[in-house]
Amino acid sequence: AKMQGRGLYCVFEPSMGEHLRDRRQFEHDIRHAISRKELRLVYQPQAQLQSNEVFGFEALLRWDHPERGAVPPAVFIPVAEECGAILKIGEWVLRTACAEAASWQQPLAISVNVSAMQLHGGNLPELVGAVLKETGLDPFRLELEITETCLIKDIGRALAALRQLKSLGVQIAMDDFGTGYSSLSNLRAFPFDKIKVDQSLIRAVDTSDEAAAVMRAVFGLARGLKLPVLAEGVETDAELTFLRQEACDAIQGYLLGRPCPISDFAQHTSGKGRT
Ligand code: C2E
Ligand code: CA
Ligand code: CA
Ligand code: CA
């Protein structure tokens, strides 16, 4: 253990050996999370801003580890990407989310996050095609969320994969817009159907003129490219008021609903309400 700074807190520093063993155990656990049935999806509603109508859900992955408890995706997804486990996990997410959405009585949209390795791994279009066929989900109801860091690794290959995906009839959203650095050129070059603006750009629009100006510039850009904008992570009425004034198209965030098991949203997915 080591004292840090002014002694306000202590940090346990395991030896290098312990680090490696821990890491190897963690990777081992991730690889077995599917077969051990420790993964599940929660769903977060997305709504049109004008009509307030919920039009779809984003599927978000949860890992209930037997000893560690709930491990946040921000912690385990990067590790799953580094050890390659994300390919199998991503396939499980896609299949589970599409099967779930295909069972809904209303034809709502389902958004699925796709990681860089899945996009560059080569067979994502084939996988998506197979899952659509197998689940019977209408392709236009599936939206794949892709971050730009995912694209710049190999632009030619990413573009080819996205075009193949578009030819299947699925929607493509640029996720986390505003957190990368090459957003502007990528937006024009890739066949996006929607821009999802990161919550870091939304958070201060109601309290900072500068943040509001940045957001207005994003709306101007999106209008120029004729792309609808969904604002992510909307938490307050003040943020909502700003987004309404700027004619933002859609929102997602705690204000509308937290990510929850799909049974919590039965009024949207079954029409009559499940029991
Ligand atoms: P993301 O794709 O940007 O997902 C949105 C994140 O913001 C989610 O965090 C969601 O719970 C959170 N969020 C939504 N509304 C609000 C809000 O109003 N306020 C705040 N503070 N947060 C809000 P989550 O579920 O922890 O996921 C974190 C990230 O992990 C995701 O960010 C995504 O990059 C990744 N992820 C999650 N599920 C998957 C998956 O199935 N596959 C892949 N490749 N990545 C995933
Ligand atoms: Ca996302
Ligand atoms: Ca996002
Ligand atoms: Ca705010």
Coordinates of C-alpha atoms and ligand atoms in Angstrom, one line a residue:
A1 CA 0.0 0.0 0.0
K2 CA 1.2 3.5 -0.8
M3 CA 0.2 6.9 0.6
Q4 CA -0.7 9.3 -2.1
G5 CA -0.8 13.1 -2.3
R6 CA -1.7 14.6 1.1
G7 CA -2.6 11.2 2.5
L8 CA -6.2 11.5 1.6
Y9 CA -6.4 8.0 0.3
C10 CA -4.4 4.8 0.0
V11 CA -3.9 2.9 -3.1
F12 CA -3.2 -0.8 -3.0
E13 CA -0.5 -1.6 -5.5
P14 CA -0.3 -5.3 -6.4
S15 CA 3.1 -6.6 -7.6
M16 CA 3.6 -7.1 -11.3
G17 CA 3.0 -10.8 -10.8
E18 CA -0.3 -10.2 -9.1
H19 CA -1.3 -7.8 -11.9
L20 CA -0.7 -10.4 -14.6
R21 CA -2.4 -13.2 -12.7
D22 CA -5.4 -10.9 -12.1
R23 CA -5.5 -9.8 -15.7
R24 CA -5.3 -13.4 -16.9
Q25 CA -8.1 -14.5 -14.5
F26 CA -10.2 -11.5 -15.7
E27 CA -9.7 -12.4 -19.4
H28 CA -10.5 -16.1 -18.6
D29 CA -13.7 -15.0 -16.8
I30 CA -14.7 -12.8 -19.8
R31 CA -14.2 -15.7 -22.2
H32 CA -16.5 -17.8 -20.2
A33 CA -19.1 -15.2 -19.4
I34 CA -21.5 -16.3 -22.2
S35 CA -21.4 -20.0 -21.5
R36 CA -21.8 -19.3 -17.8
K37 CA -24.8 -17.1 -18.6
E38 CA -23.4 -14.1 -16.8
L39 CA -24.2 -11.6 -19.6
R40 CA -27.5 -9.9 -20.1
L41 CA -28.8 -6.9 -22.0
V42 CA -30.6 -3.9 -20.7
Y43 CA -32.5 -1.5 -22.9
Q44 CA -32.7 2.3 -22.9
P45 CA -35.5 4.1 -24.7
Q46 CA -35.0 6.6 -27.4
A47 CA -37.7 9.1 -28.3
Q48 CA -38.6 11.7 -30.9
L49 CA -38.3 15.1 -29.4
Q50 CA -41.3 16.7 -31.1
S51 CA -43.8 14.0 -30.5
N52 CA -42.3 12.4 -27.4
E53 CA -42.9 9.1 -29.0
V54 CA -40.5 6.2 -28.1
F55 CA -39.3 4.8 -31.4
G56 CA -36.6 2.4 -30.3
F57 CA -34.2 1.1 -27.7
E58 CA -30.4 0.8 -27.4
A59 CA -29.2 -2.5 -26.1
L60 CA -26.5 -2.2 -23.4
L61 CA -24.4 -5.0 -22.1
R62 CA -24.3 -6.0 -18.5
W63 CA -21.9 -8.5 -16.8
D64 CA -22.9 -10.0 -13.5
H65 CA -19.6 -11.5 -12.3
P66 CA -20.1 -14.1 -9.5
E67 CA -17.4 -12.6 -7.3
R68 CA -16.9 -9.1 -8.5
G69 CA -20.6 -8.3 -8.9
A70 CA -21.6 -5.9 -11.7
V71 CA -18.6 -5.0 -13.9
P72 CA -19.3 -1.9 -15.9
P73 CA -18.9 -2.2 -19.7
A74 CA -16.4 0.6 -19.7
V75 CA -14.2 -1.7 -17.7
F76 CA -14.7 -5.1 -19.4
I77 CA -15.3 -4.1 -23.1
P78 CA -11.8 -2.8 -23.6
V79 CA -10.3 -6.0 -22.1
A80 CA -12.6 -8.1 -24.2
E81 CA -11.4 -6.1 -27.2
E82 CA -7.8 -6.7 -26.4
C83 CA -8.1 -10.4 -25.8
G84 CA -10.4 -10.9 -28.8
A85 CA -13.4 -12.1 -26.7
I86 CA -15.4 -9.2 -28.1
L87 CA -16.0 -11.1 -31.3
K88 CA -18.1 -13.8 -29.6
I89 CA -19.6 -11.4 -27.1
G90 CA -20.6 -9.0 -29.9
E91 CA -22.2 -11.8 -31.8
W92 CA -24.1 -12.8 -28.7
V93 CA -25.3 -9.2 -28.2
L94 CA -26.4 -8.9 -31.8
R95 CA -28.3 -12.2 -31.8
T96 CA -29.9 -11.6 -28.4
A97 CA -31.0 -8.0 -29.2
C98 CA -32.4 -8.9 -32.6
A99 CA -34.3 -11.9 -31.3
E100 CA -35.7 -9.8 -28.5
A101 CA -36.8 -7.0 -30.9
A102 CA -38.3 -9.5 -33.3
S103 CA -40.6 -10.7 -30.5
W104 CA -42.1 -7.2 -29.9
Q105 CA -45.6 -6.5 -31.2
Q106 CA -44.7 -3.1 -32.3
P107 CA -42.0 -2.6 -34.9
L108 CA -39.7 -0.4 -32.8
A109 CA -36.0 0.1 -33.6
I110 CA -33.2 -1.7 -31.9
S111 CA -29.7 -0.1 -31.6
V112 CA -26.7 -2.4 -31.1
N113 CA -23.1 -1.2 -30.4
V114 CA -20.5 -2.5 -32.6
S115 CA -16.8 -2.5 -31.6
A116 CA -13.8 -1.8 -33.9
M117 CA -12.7 -5.4 -33.9
Q118 CA -16.1 -6.6 -35.1
L119 CA -16.1 -4.1 -37.9
H120 CA -12.5 -5.0 -39.0
G121 CA -12.8 -8.7 -38.3
G122 CA -14.1 -9.2 -41.8
N123 CA -17.4 -11.0 -41.4
L124 CA -19.7 -8.5 -39.7
P125 CA -22.0 -8.1 -42.8
E126 CA -22.3 -11.8 -43.1
L127 CA -23.0 -12.2 -39.4
V128 CA -25.7 -9.4 -39.5
G129 CA -27.3 -10.9 -42.6
A130 CA -27.4 -14.4 -40.9
V131 CA -28.9 -13.0 -37.7
L132 CA -31.5 -11.0 -39.5
K133 CA -32.5 -14.1 -41.4
E134 CA -32.5 -16.3 -38.3
T135 CA -34.5 -13.9 -36.1
G136 CA -36.8 -12.6 -38.9
L137 CA -36.2 -9.0 -37.8
D138 CA -36.9 -6.4 -40.5
P139 CA -33.5 -5.0 -41.5
F140 CA -34.7 -1.4 -41.3
R141 CA -35.4 -1.9 -37.6
L142 CA -31.8 -2.6 -36.8
E143 CA -29.4 0.2 -36.2
L144 CA -25.7 -0.4 -35.7
E145 CA -23.9 2.2 -33.5
I146 CA -20.3 2.8 -34.6
T147 CA -17.8 5.2 -33.1
E148 CA -15.3 7.0 -35.3
T149 CA -12.3 5.7 -33.5
C150 CA -13.6 2.4 -34.9
L151 CA -13.4 3.7 -38.5
I152 CA -10.1 5.4 -38.6
K153 CA -8.1 2.2 -38.0
D154 CA -8.5 1.2 -41.6
I155 CA -10.8 3.6 -43.5
G156 CA -10.9 1.6 -46.7
R157 CA -11.9 -1.6 -45.0
A158 CA -14.4 0.1 -42.7
L159 CA -16.1 1.9 -45.6
A160 CA -16.4 -1.4 -47.5
A161 CA -18.0 -3.1 -44.5
L162 CA -20.4 -0.2 -43.9
R163 CA -21.5 -0.2 -47.5
Q164 CA -22.1 -4.0 -47.3
L165 CA -24.2 -3.4 -44.2
K166 CA -26.2 -0.6 -45.8
S167 CA -27.0 -3.0 -48.7
L168 CA -28.6 -5.3 -46.2
G169 CA -31.0 -2.4 -45.3
V170 CA -29.8 -1.7 -41.8
Q171 CA -29.3 1.7 -40.3
I172 CA -25.9 3.1 -39.3
A173 CA -25.5 5.7 -36.5
M174 CA -22.3 7.5 -35.7
D175 CA -21.9 7.0 -31.9
D176 CA -20.2 9.3 -29.4
F177 CA -20.0 12.2 -31.9
G178 CA -17.9 15.0 -30.4
T179 CA -15.4 12.8 -28.6
G180 CA -13.1 12.1 -31.5
Y181 CA -11.0 14.4 -33.6
S182 CA -11.7 13.6 -37.2
S183 CA -15.5 13.8 -37.0
L184 CA -16.1 16.2 -39.9
S185 CA -14.4 14.4 -42.7
N186 CA -15.7 11.0 -41.5
L187 CA -19.3 12.3 -41.4
R188 CA -19.1 13.1 -45.1
A189 CA -17.2 10.0 -46.2
F190 CA -19.3 7.3 -44.4
P191 CA -22.9 6.2 -45.1
F192 CA -24.3 7.3 -41.7
D193 CA -28.1 7.6 -41.2
K194 CA -27.9 9.4 -37.8
I195 CA -25.5 11.3 -35.5
K196 CA -25.6 10.4 -31.8
V197 CA -24.0 13.4 -30.0
D198 CA -22.1 12.4 -26.9
Q199 CA -23.4 13.5 -23.5
S200 CA -20.2 15.5 -22.8
L201 CA -21.5 18.0 -25.4
I202 CA -25.0 18.1 -24.0
R203 CA -24.2 18.4 -20.3
A204 CA -23.5 22.1 -20.1
V205 CA -25.7 23.5 -22.9
D206 CA -28.0 25.1 -20.3
T207 CA -25.2 26.7 -18.2
S208 CA -22.5 27.7 -20.6
D209 CA -22.8 29.9 -23.7
E210 CA -19.7 28.2 -25.2
A211 CA -21.2 24.7 -24.8
A212 CA -24.4 26.0 -26.3
A213 CA -22.5 27.5 -29.2
V214 CA -20.7 24.2 -29.9
M215 CA -24.0 22.3 -29.8
R216 CA -25.5 24.8 -32.3
A217 CA -22.6 24.3 -34.6
V218 CA -23.2 20.5 -34.5
F219 CA -26.9 21.0 -35.4
G220 CA -25.8 23.3 -38.3
L221 CA -23.4 20.7 -39.5
A222 CA -26.0 17.9 -39.2
R223 CA -28.6 20.0 -41.1
G224 CA -26.0 20.7 -43.9
L225 CA -25.4 16.9 -44.2
K226 CA -29.2 16.2 -43.9
L227 CA -28.5 13.8 -40.9
P228 CA -30.9 13.6 -37.9
V229 CA -29.3 14.2 -34.5
L230 CA -30.0 12.2 -31.3
A231 CA -28.7 13.8 -28.1
E232 CA -27.3 11.2 -25.7
G233 CA -27.4 11.4 -21.9
V234 CA -30.1 14.0 -21.5
E235 CA -30.7 14.3 -17.8
T236 CA -32.5 17.6 -17.1
D237 CA -35.5 19.6 -18.3
A238 CA -33.2 22.5 -18.9
E239 CA -31.1 20.4 -21.4
L240 CA -34.4 19.2 -23.0
T241 CA -35.6 22.8 -23.4
F242 CA -32.4 23.8 -25.1
L243 CA -32.6 20.8 -27.5
R244 CA -36.2 21.6 -28.3
Q245 CA -35.3 25.2 -29.2
E246 CA -32.5 23.9 -31.5
A247 CA -34.9 21.4 -33.1
C248 CA -32.9 18.4 -32.1
D249 CA -34.5 15.3 -33.6
A250 CA -34.3 12.7 -30.9
I251 CA -33.2 12.1 -27.3
Q252 CA -31.9 9.3 -25.0
G253 CA -31.0 9.7 -21.4
Y254 CA -32.0 9.3 -17.8
L255 CA -34.7 12.0 -18.2
L256 CA -36.5 9.7 -20.5
G257 CA -35.5 6.4 -18.9
R258 CA -32.6 4.4 -17.6
P259 CA -31.3 1.3 -19.2
C260 CA -33.6 -1.5 -17.8
P261 CA -34.6 -5.1 -18.4
I262 CA -36.9 -5.1 -21.3
S263 CA -39.9 -6.4 -19.2
D264 CA -39.9 -2.9 -17.6
F265 CA -40.9 -1.4 -20.9
A266 CA -43.8 -3.8 -21.7
Q267 CA -46.1 -0.8 -22.5
H268 CA -43.9 0.0 -25.5
T269 CA -43.0 -3.5 -26.7
S270 CA -46.2 -5.4 -26.3
G271 CA -48.8 -2.8 -27.0
K272 CA -51.1 -4.5 -24.4
G273 CA -48.6 -4.8 -21.5
R274 CA -47.0 -8.0 -20.5
T275 CA -47.6 -9.8 -17.3
Ligands
C2E1 P1 -22.5 4.3 -25.1 O1 -22.7 3.4 -26.4 O2 -22.3 5.7 -25.4 O3 -23.8 4.1 -24.3 C1 -24.4 5.1 -23.5 C2 -23.9 5.1 -22.1 O4 -24.4 6.2 -21.4 C3 -24.5 3.8 -21.3 O5 -23.5 3.5 -20.3 C4 -25.7 4.4 -20.6 O6 -26.1 3.7 -19.5 C5 -25.2 5.8 -20.3 N1 -26.3 6.8 -20.1 C6 -27.4 6.8 -20.8 N2 -28.2 7.9 -20.4 C7 -27.4 8.6 -19.5 C8 -27.6 9.8 -18.7 O7 -28.6 10.5 -18.9 N3 -26.6 10.2 -17.9 C9 -25.5 9.5 -17.8 N4 -24.5 9.9 -16.9 N5 -25.2 8.3 -18.5 C10 -26.2 7.9 -19.3 P2 -23.1 2.0 -20.1 O8 -24.3 1.1 -20.3 O9 -22.3 1.9 -18.9 O10 -22.1 1.6 -21.4 C11 -20.9 2.3 -21.5 C12 -20.3 2.0 -22.9 O11 -20.0 0.7 -23.0 C13 -21.3 2.3 -24.0 O12 -21.3 3.7 -24.3 C14 -20.6 1.5 -25.1 O13 -19.5 2.2 -25.7 C15 -20.1 0.3 -24.4 N6 -21.0 -0.8 -24.5 C16 -22.2 -1.1 -23.8 N7 -22.8 -2.2 -24.3 C17 -22.0 -2.6 -25.4 C18 -22.1 -3.7 -26.3 O14 -23.0 -4.5 -26.3 N8 -21.1 -3.8 -27.3 C19 -20.1 -2.9 -27.3 N9 -19.1 -3.0 -28.3 N10 -20.0 -1.8 -26.5 C20 -20.9 -1.7 -25.5
CA2 CA -23.9 3.5 -28.1
CA3 CA -22.7 7.0 -27.2
CA4 CA -26.9 20.6 -17.7

